[in-house]
Amino acid sequence: MELDHVRFMAIAIEEAKAGAAQGEQPFGAVVVDGKGELVVRSRSLKVSACDATAHSETLAVKYATQKLGRRMLPDCTFYATCEPCPMCLGAILNGGFNTLVLGARNRDIKQLAKIAFNFGDYTVERFAEMSGWDLKVIEGIRTAECIDLYATAKVELTR
């Protein structure tokens, strides 16, 4: 079954915008099951929760595993408006996901943040290779819209 990546990334973008409207950093994530059904959607809650780990991606992993009642979700696809930071990618790895769909890449938004995204030559592919993870990465989905989330952010970007 071919998933509608454009539609699901639009939902992740909606989450990022909703978070930004509430004073959060504009990051959104979505988990879709193997039947093409939306499992969860999430946004960053770092600011309001005063929690450095409350990234949209870590929360999506948490919500999806709890909702589906299992720790590993290899049949699910993960959508992120921005290339996940190492902490978030570790959560996605531990959630057993095999497919990651990206909006913006770190390299796309690095210049928009003063103190964020300073991960050297980090990419999700390098992380996956280092950890022996056979991760399928799909990029270029609504990229311009995702970059715009960060270009217009009212909150300092700190991943």
PDB file of N, CA, C and O in Angstrom, residues 26-77:
ATOM      1  N   PRO A  26       8.037  25.264  16.505  1.00  0.00           N
ATOM      2  CA  PRO A  26       7.167  24.747  15.441  1.00  0.00           C
ATOM      3  C   PRO A  26       7.598  23.401  14.866  1.00  0.00           C
ATOM      4  O   PRO A  26       8.014  23.294  13.716  1.00  0.00           O
ATOM      5  N   PHE A  27       7.496  22.354  15.670  1.00  0.00           N
ATOM      6  CA  PHE A  27       7.833  21.005  15.227  1.00  0.00           C
ATOM      7  C   PHE A  27       6.589  20.135  15.335  1.00  0.00           C
ATOM      8  O   PHE A  27       5.867  20.200  16.322  1.00  0.00           O
ATOM      9  N   GLY A  28       6.370  19.304  14.308  1.00  0.00           N
ATOM     10  CA  GLY A  28       5.221  18.415  14.317  1.00  0.00           C
ATOM     11  C   GLY A  28       5.618  17.023  13.868  1.00  0.00           C
ATOM     12  O   GLY A  28       6.574  16.857  13.108  1.00  0.00           O
ATOM     13  N   ALA A  29       4.869  16.025  14.345  1.00  0.00           N
ATOM     14  CA  ALA A  29       5.142  14.631  13.987  1.00  0.00           C
ATOM     15  C   ALA A  29       3.823  13.868  13.880  1.00  0.00           C
ATOM     16  O   ALA A  29       2.835  14.220  14.526  1.00  0.00           O
ATOM     17  N   VAL A  30       3.853  12.827  13.054  1.00  0.00           N
ATOM     18  CA  VAL A  30       2.680  11.987  12.818  1.00  0.00           C
ATOM     19  C   VAL A  30       3.148  10.543  12.697  1.00  0.00           C
ATOM     20  O   VAL A  30       4.223  10.275  12.155  1.00  0.00           O
ATOM     21  N   VAL A  31       2.336   9.623  13.189  1.00  0.00           N
ATOM     22  CA  VAL A  31       2.573   8.192  13.010  1.00  0.00           C
ATOM     23  C   VAL A  31       1.359   7.610  12.291  1.00  0.00           C
ATOM     24  O   VAL A  31       0.212   7.869  12.675  1.00  0.00           O
ATOM     25  N   VAL A  32       1.647   6.835  11.230  1.00  0.00           N
ATOM     26  CA  VAL A  32       0.612   6.214  10.410  1.00  0.00           C
ATOM     27  C   VAL A  32       0.858   4.704  10.405  1.00  0.00           C
ATOM     28  O   VAL A  32       1.999   4.264  10.257  1.00  0.00           O
ATOM     29  N   ASP A  33      -0.208   3.927  10.557  1.00  0.00           N
ATOM     30  CA  ASP A  33      -0.040   2.469  10.569  1.00  0.00           C
ATOM     31  C   ASP A  33       0.063   1.915   9.152  1.00  0.00           C
ATOM     32  O   ASP A  33      -0.092   2.639   8.165  1.00  0.00           O
ATOM     33  N   GLY A  34       0.303   0.627   9.051  1.00  0.00           N
ATOM     34  CA  GLY A  34       0.499  -0.031   7.771  1.00  0.00           C
ATOM     35  C   GLY A  34      -0.732  -0.059   6.880  1.00  0.00           C
ATOM     36  O   GLY A  34      -0.640  -0.340   5.688  1.00  0.00           O
ATOM     37  N   LYS A  35      -1.904   0.249   7.450  1.00  0.00           N
ATOM     38  CA  LYS A  35      -3.137   0.305   6.663  1.00  0.00           C
ATOM     39  C   LYS A  35      -3.418   1.714   6.156  1.00  0.00           C
ATOM     40  O   LYS A  35      -4.448   1.955   5.526  1.00  0.00           O
ATOM     41  N   GLY A  36      -2.518   2.648   6.491  1.00  0.00           N
ATOM     42  CA  GLY A  36      -2.706   4.033   6.070  1.00  0.00           C
ATOM     43  C   GLY A  36      -3.582   4.846   6.998  1.00  0.00           C
ATOM     44  O   GLY A  36      -4.050   5.922   6.637  1.00  0.00           O
ATOM     45  N   GLU A  37      -3.779   4.350   8.213  1.00  0.00           N
ATOM     46  CA  GLU A  37      -4.603   5.052   9.197  1.00  0.00           C
ATOM     47  C   GLU A  37      -3.716   5.887  10.122  1.00  0.00           C
ATOM     48  O   GLU A  37      -2.681   5.411  10.601  1.00  0.00           O
ATOM     49  N   LEU A  38      -4.152   7.094  10.399  1.00  0.00           N
ATOM     50  CA  LEU A  38      -3.451   7.959  11.332  1.00  0.00           C
ATOM     51  C   LEU A  38      -3.539   7.360  12.733  1.00  0.00           C
ATOM     52  O   LEU A  38      -4.638   7.055  13.210  1.00  0.00           O
ATOM     53  N   VAL A  39      -2.385   7.165  13.363  1.00  0.00           N
ATOM     54  CA  VAL A  39      -2.353   6.627  14.722  1.00  0.00           C
ATOM     55  C   VAL A  39      -2.326   7.784  15.715  1.00  0.00           C
ATOM     56  O   VAL A  39      -3.166   7.870  16.606  1.00  0.00           O
ATOM     57  N   VAL A  40      -1.339   8.677  15.575  1.00  0.00           N
ATOM     58  CA  VAL A  40      -1.218   9.835  16.456  1.00  0.00           C
ATOM     59  C   VAL A  40      -0.618  11.010  15.695  1.00  0.00           C
ATOM     60  O   VAL A  40       0.041  10.841  14.669  1.00  0.00           O
ATOM     61  N   ARG A  41      -0.814  12.182  16.274  1.00  0.00           N
ATOM     62  CA  ARG A  41      -0.203  13.412  15.798  1.00  0.00           C
ATOM     63  C   ARG A  41       0.279  14.144  17.040  1.00  0.00           C
ATOM     64  O   ARG A  41      -0.360  14.048  18.093  1.00  0.00           O
ATOM     65  N   SER A  42       1.395  14.849  16.918  1.00  0.00           N
ATOM     66  CA  SER A  42       1.916  15.535  18.100  1.00  0.00           C
ATOM     67  C   SER A  42       2.686  16.782  17.699  1.00  0.00           C
ATOM     68  O   SER A  42       3.088  16.939  16.551  1.00  0.00           O
ATOM     69  N   ARG A  43       2.873  17.630  18.693  1.00  0.00           N
ATOM     70  CA  ARG A  43       3.655  18.854  18.521  1.00  0.00           C
ATOM     71  C   ARG A  43       4.638  18.967  19.670  1.00  0.00           C
ATOM     72  O   ARG A  43       4.491  18.290  20.697  1.00  0.00           O
ATOM     73  N   SER A  44       5.614  19.815  19.519  1.00  0.00           N
ATOM     74  CA  SER A  44       6.567  20.059  20.589  1.00  0.00           C
ATOM     75  C   SER A  44       5.849  20.689  21.777  1.00  0.00           C
ATOM     76  O   SER A  44       4.980  21.554  21.602  1.00  0.00           O
ATOM     77  N   LEU A  45       6.205  20.255  22.979  1.00  0.00           N
ATOM     78  CA  LEU A  45       5.680  20.829  24.217  1.00  0.00           C
ATOM     79  C   LEU A  45       6.812  21.269  25.144  1.00  0.00           C
ATOM     80  O   LEU A  45       6.603  21.437  26.338  1.00  0.00           O
ATOM     81  N   LYS A  46       8.001  21.440  24.581  1.00  0.00           N
ATOM     82  CA  LYS A  46       9.178  21.805  25.384  1.00  0.00           C
ATOM     83  C   LYS A  46       8.969  23.066  26.202  1.00  0.00           C
ATOM     84  O   LYS A  46       9.355  23.124  27.364  1.00  0.00           O
ATOM     85  N   VAL A  47       8.392  24.075  25.602  1.00  0.00           N
ATOM     86  CA  VAL A  47       8.266  25.371  26.263  1.00  0.00           C
ATOM     87  C   VAL A  47       7.258  25.303  27.401  1.00  0.00           C
ATOM     88  O   VAL A  47       7.585  25.608  28.551  1.00  0.00           O
ATOM     89  N   SER A  48       6.026  24.886  27.104  1.00  0.00           N
ATOM     90  CA  SER A  48       4.974  24.887  28.127  1.00  0.00           C
ATOM     91  C   SER A  48       5.227  23.864  29.229  1.00  0.00           C
ATOM     92  O   SER A  48       4.881  24.099  30.386  1.00  0.00           O
ATOM     93  N   ALA A  49       5.829  22.733  28.874  1.00  0.00           N
ATOM     94  CA  ALA A  49       6.086  21.687  29.871  1.00  0.00           C
ATOM     95  C   ALA A  49       7.404  21.897  30.612  1.00  0.00           C
ATOM     96  O   ALA A  49       7.673  21.189  31.584  1.00  0.00           O
ATOM     97  N   CYS A  50       8.214  22.867  30.152  1.00  0.00           N
ATOM     98  CA  CYS A  50       9.560  23.046  30.719  1.00  0.00           C
ATOM     99  C   CYS A  50      10.283  21.706  30.748  1.00  0.00           C
ATOM    100  O   CYS A  50      10.848  21.301  31.756  1.00  0.00           O
ATOM    101  N   ASP A  51      10.211  21.006  29.617  1.00  0.00           N
ATOM    102  CA  ASP A  51      10.751  19.651  29.511  1.00  0.00           C
ATOM    103  C   ASP A  51      11.596  19.555  28.243  1.00  0.00           C
ATOM    104  O   ASP A  51      11.062  19.581  27.131  1.00  0.00           O
ATOM    105  N   ALA A  52      12.888  19.443  28.410  1.00  0.00           N
ATOM    106  CA  ALA A  52      13.811  19.379  27.277  1.00  0.00           C
ATOM    107  C   ALA A  52      13.594  18.141  26.414  1.00  0.00           C
ATOM    108  O   ALA A  52      14.058  18.097  25.278  1.00  0.00           O
ATOM    109  N   THR A  53      12.879  17.149  26.916  1.00  0.00           N
ATOM    110  CA  THR A  53      12.648  15.922  26.148  1.00  0.00           C
ATOM    111  C   THR A  53      11.281  15.905  25.463  1.00  0.00           C
ATOM    112  O   THR A  53      10.979  14.944  24.752  1.00  0.00           O
ATOM    113  N   ALA A  54      10.478  16.926  25.639  1.00  0.00           N
ATOM    114  CA  ALA A  54       9.115  16.931  25.097  1.00  0.00           C
ATOM    115  C   ALA A  54       9.088  17.433  23.649  1.00  0.00           C
ATOM    116  O   ALA A  54       8.331  18.319  23.289  1.00  0.00           O
ATOM    117  N   HIS A  55       9.915  16.822  22.817  1.00  0.00           N
ATOM    118  CA  HIS A  55       9.935  17.123  21.389  1.00  0.00           C
ATOM    119  C   HIS A  55       8.746  16.427  20.735  1.00  0.00           C
ATOM    120  O   HIS A  55       8.263  15.399  21.233  1.00  0.00           O
ATOM    121  N   SER A  56       8.295  16.947  19.610  1.00  0.00           N
ATOM    122  CA  SER A  56       7.144  16.343  18.930  1.00  0.00           C
ATOM    123  C   SER A  56       7.407  14.878  18.599  1.00  0.00           C
ATOM    124  O   SER A  56       6.504  14.041  18.695  1.00  0.00           O
ATOM    125  N   GLU A  57       8.643  14.555  18.229  1.00  0.00           N
ATOM    126  CA  GLU A  57       8.970  13.180  17.824  1.00  0.00           C
ATOM    127  C   GLU A  57       8.962  12.212  19.009  1.00  0.00           C
ATOM    128  O   GLU A  57       8.416  11.111  18.897  1.00  0.00           O
ATOM    129  N   THR A  58       9.564  12.609  20.132  1.00  0.00           N
ATOM    130  CA  THR A  58       9.566  11.705  21.287  1.00  0.00           C
ATOM    131  C   THR A  58       8.147  11.490  21.791  1.00  0.00           C
ATOM    132  O   THR A  58       7.782  10.378  22.184  1.00  0.00           O
ATOM    133  N   LEU A  59       7.355  12.556  21.754  1.00  0.00           N
ATOM    134  CA  LEU A  59       5.965  12.421  22.185  1.00  0.00           C
ATOM    135  C   LEU A  59       5.169  11.532  21.232  1.00  0.00           C
ATOM    136  O   LEU A  59       4.357  10.721  21.684  1.00  0.00           O
ATOM    137  N   ALA A  60       5.408  11.648  19.929  1.00  0.00           N
ATOM    138  CA  ALA A  60       4.703  10.797  18.963  1.00  0.00           C
ATOM    139  C   ALA A  60       5.029   9.326  19.187  1.00  0.00           C
ATOM    140  O   ALA A  60       4.143   8.467  19.118  1.00  0.00           O
ATOM    141  N   VAL A  61       6.288   9.020  19.452  1.00  0.00           N
ATOM    142  CA  VAL A  61       6.673   7.632  19.738  1.00  0.00           C
ATOM    143  C   VAL A  61       5.942   7.151  20.991  1.00  0.00           C
ATOM    144  O   VAL A  61       5.343   6.066  21.001  1.00  0.00           O
ATOM    145  N   LYS A  62       5.968   7.967  22.019  1.00  0.00           N
ATOM    146  CA  LYS A  62       5.297   7.602  23.274  1.00  0.00           C
ATOM    147  C   LYS A  62       3.802   7.371  23.061  1.00  0.00           C
ATOM    148  O   LYS A  62       3.260   6.333  23.455  1.00  0.00           O
ATOM    149  N   TYR A  63       3.137   8.344  22.441  1.00  0.00           N
ATOM    150  CA  TYR A  63       1.691   8.232  22.238  1.00  0.00           C
ATOM    151  C   TYR A  63       1.327   7.035  21.357  1.00  0.00           C
ATOM    152  O   TYR A  63       0.356   6.330  21.624  1.00  0.00           O
ATOM    153  N   ALA A  64       2.100   6.797  20.298  1.00  0.00           N
ATOM    154  CA  ALA A  64       1.784   5.700  19.371  1.00  0.00           C
ATOM    155  C   ALA A  64       1.982   4.338  20.024  1.00  0.00           C
ATOM    156  O   ALA A  64       1.135   3.449  19.872  1.00  0.00           O
ATOM    157  N   THR A  65       3.086   4.158  20.727  1.00  0.00           N
ATOM    158  CA  THR A  65       3.315   2.859  21.366  1.00  0.00           C
ATOM    159  C   THR A  65       2.271   2.595  22.445  1.00  0.00           C
ATOM    160  O   THR A  65       1.792   1.470  22.590  1.00  0.00           O
ATOM    161  N   GLN A  66       1.893   3.636  23.172  1.00  0.00           N
ATOM    162  CA  GLN A  66       0.869   3.462  24.198  1.00  0.00           C
ATOM    163  C   GLN A  66      -0.499   3.175  23.577  1.00  0.00           C
ATOM    164  O   GLN A  66      -1.215   2.295  24.031  1.00  0.00           O
ATOM    165  N   LYS A  67      -0.847   3.922  22.529  1.00  0.00           N
ATOM    166  CA  LYS A  67      -2.152   3.725  21.893  1.00  0.00           C
ATOM    167  C   LYS A  67      -2.280   2.343  21.274  1.00  0.00           C
ATOM    168  O   LYS A  67      -3.324   1.694  21.391  1.00  0.00           O
ATOM    169  N   LEU A  68      -1.208   1.867  20.626  1.00  0.00           N
ATOM    170  CA  LEU A  68      -1.255   0.557  19.975  1.00  0.00           C
ATOM    171  C   LEU A  68      -0.912  -0.592  20.931  1.00  0.00           C
ATOM    172  O   LEU A  68      -1.056  -1.754  20.564  1.00  0.00           O
ATOM    173  N   GLY A  69      -0.426  -0.249  22.121  1.00  0.00           N
ATOM    174  CA  GLY A  69      -0.157  -1.267  23.136  1.00  0.00           C
ATOM    175  C   GLY A  69       1.022  -2.162  22.828  1.00  0.00           C
ATOM    176  O   GLY A  69       1.038  -3.322  23.220  1.00  0.00           O
ATOM    177  N   ARG A  70       2.000  -1.609  22.105  1.00  0.00           N
ATOM    178  CA  ARG A  70       3.216  -2.377  21.843  1.00  0.00           C
ATOM    179  C   ARG A  70       4.399  -1.430  21.716  1.00  0.00           C
ATOM    180  O   ARG A  70       4.257  -0.290  21.316  1.00  0.00           O
ATOM    181  N   ARG A  71       5.541  -1.932  22.087  1.00  0.00           N
ATOM    182  CA  ARG A  71       6.757  -1.123  22.130  1.00  0.00           C
ATOM    183  C   ARG A  71       7.400  -0.943  20.772  1.00  0.00           C
ATOM    184  O   ARG A  71       8.074   0.056  20.536  1.00  0.00           O
ATOM    185  N   MET A  72       7.217  -1.870  19.872  1.00  0.00           N
ATOM    186  CA  MET A  72       7.845  -1.827  18.550  1.00  0.00           C
ATOM    187  C   MET A  72       6.778  -1.636  17.474  1.00  0.00           C
ATOM    188  O   MET A  72       5.771  -2.356  17.471  1.00  0.00           O
ATOM    189  N   LEU A  73       7.033  -0.692  16.552  1.00  0.00           N
ATOM    190  CA  LEU A  73       6.056  -0.362  15.518  1.00  0.00           C
ATOM    191  C   LEU A  73       6.679  -0.409  14.115  1.00  0.00           C
ATOM    192  O   LEU A  73       6.636   0.567  13.370  1.00  0.00           O
ATOM    193  N   PRO A  74       7.246  -1.563  13.732  1.00  0.00           N
ATOM    194  CA  PRO A  74       7.919  -1.638  12.434  1.00  0.00           C
ATOM    195  C   PRO A  74       6.985  -1.488  11.238  1.00  0.00           C
ATOM    196  O   PRO A  74       7.434  -1.158  10.141  1.00  0.00           O
ATOM    197  N   ASP A  75       5.701  -1.698  11.439  1.00  0.00           N
ATOM    198  CA  ASP A  75       4.724  -1.574  10.355  1.00  0.00           C
ATOM    199  C   ASP A  75       4.189  -0.149  10.203  1.00  0.00           C
ATOM    200  O   ASP A  75       3.392   0.119   9.314  1.00  0.00           O
ATOM    201  N   CYS A  76       4.657   0.758  11.052  1.00  0.00           N
ATOM    202  CA  CYS A  76       4.192   2.141  11.021  1.00  0.00           C
ATOM    203  C   CYS A  76       5.215   3.039  10.329  1.00  0.00           C
ATOM    204  O   CYS A  76       6.404   2.731  10.299  1.00  0.00           O
ATOM    205  N   THR A  77       4.737   4.151   9.800  1.00  0.00           N
ATOM    206  CA  THR A  77       5.582   5.150   9.164  1.00  0.00           C
ATOM    207  C   THR A  77       5.576   6.396  10.034  1.00  0.00           C
ATOM    208  O   THR A  77       4.526   6.811  10.533  1.00  0.00           O
TER     209      THR A  77
END
